[in-house]
C-alpha positions as semicolon CSV with decimal commas, in nm:
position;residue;x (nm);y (nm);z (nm)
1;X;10,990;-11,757;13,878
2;X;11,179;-12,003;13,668
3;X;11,030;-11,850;13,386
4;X;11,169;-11,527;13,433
5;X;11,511;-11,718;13,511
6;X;11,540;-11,891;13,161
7;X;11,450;-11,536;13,022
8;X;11,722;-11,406;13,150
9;X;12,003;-11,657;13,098
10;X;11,851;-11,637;12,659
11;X;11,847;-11,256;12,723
12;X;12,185;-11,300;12,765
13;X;12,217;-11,523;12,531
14;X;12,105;-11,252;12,275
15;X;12,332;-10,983;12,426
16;X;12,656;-11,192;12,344
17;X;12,501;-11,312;12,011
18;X;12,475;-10,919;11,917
19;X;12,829;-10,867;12,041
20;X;12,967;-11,111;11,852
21;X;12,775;-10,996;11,511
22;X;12,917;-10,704;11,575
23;X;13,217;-10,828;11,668
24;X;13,171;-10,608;11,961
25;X;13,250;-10,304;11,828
26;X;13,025;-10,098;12,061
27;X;13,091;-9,763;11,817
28;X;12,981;-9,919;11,503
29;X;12,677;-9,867;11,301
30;X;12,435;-10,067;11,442
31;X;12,488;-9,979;11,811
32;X;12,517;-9,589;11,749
33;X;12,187;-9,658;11,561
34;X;12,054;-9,882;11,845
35;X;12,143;-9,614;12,106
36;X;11,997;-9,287;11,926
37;X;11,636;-9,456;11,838
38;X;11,560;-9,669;12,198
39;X;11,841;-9,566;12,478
40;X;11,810;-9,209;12,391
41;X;11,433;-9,194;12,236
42;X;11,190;-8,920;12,424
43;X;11,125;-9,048;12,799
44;X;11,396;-9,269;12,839
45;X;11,560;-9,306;13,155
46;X;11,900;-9,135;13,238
47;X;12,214;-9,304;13,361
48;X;12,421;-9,614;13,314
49;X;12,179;-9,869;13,510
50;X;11,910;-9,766;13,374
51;X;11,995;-9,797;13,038
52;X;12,159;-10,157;13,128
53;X;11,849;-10,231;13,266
54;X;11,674;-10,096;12,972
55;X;11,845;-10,329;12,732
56;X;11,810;-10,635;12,916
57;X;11,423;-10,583;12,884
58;X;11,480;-10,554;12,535
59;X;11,698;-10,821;12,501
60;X;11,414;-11,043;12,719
61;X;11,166;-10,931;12,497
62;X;11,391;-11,068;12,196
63;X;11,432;-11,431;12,324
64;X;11,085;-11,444;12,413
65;X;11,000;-11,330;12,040
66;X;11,271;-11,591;11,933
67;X;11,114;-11,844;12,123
68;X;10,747;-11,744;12,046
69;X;10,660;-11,654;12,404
């Protein structure tokens, strides 16, 4: 349970990191290239939650990697 906590707050973590590299220009190159190759790859889900919920796996899946979980 607390494990899935601290996940969270570093996924977070990462999200904000990646918004300030990119100084949060949310058109630029590397989001336009993040959305067409996992938001909008074959079988992903449709809609605004899902895709939100969809990057905060992958953004849980980065701090773990960062961390070496």
């Amino acid at each position: 349970m607390i494990g899935r906590v601290i996940d969270t707050i570093g996924a977070l973590w990462v999200l904000l990191t990646l918004g300030v590299v990119s100084k949060f220009r949310f058109n630029g190159d590397y989001w336009q290239w993040r959305t067409h190759t996992a938001l909008h790859a074959k079988g992903a889900p449709e809609g605004r939650l899902a895709r939100a919920h969809l990057a905060m796996e992958y953004a849980r899946w980065a701090w773990r990697m960062r961390r070496l979980r």
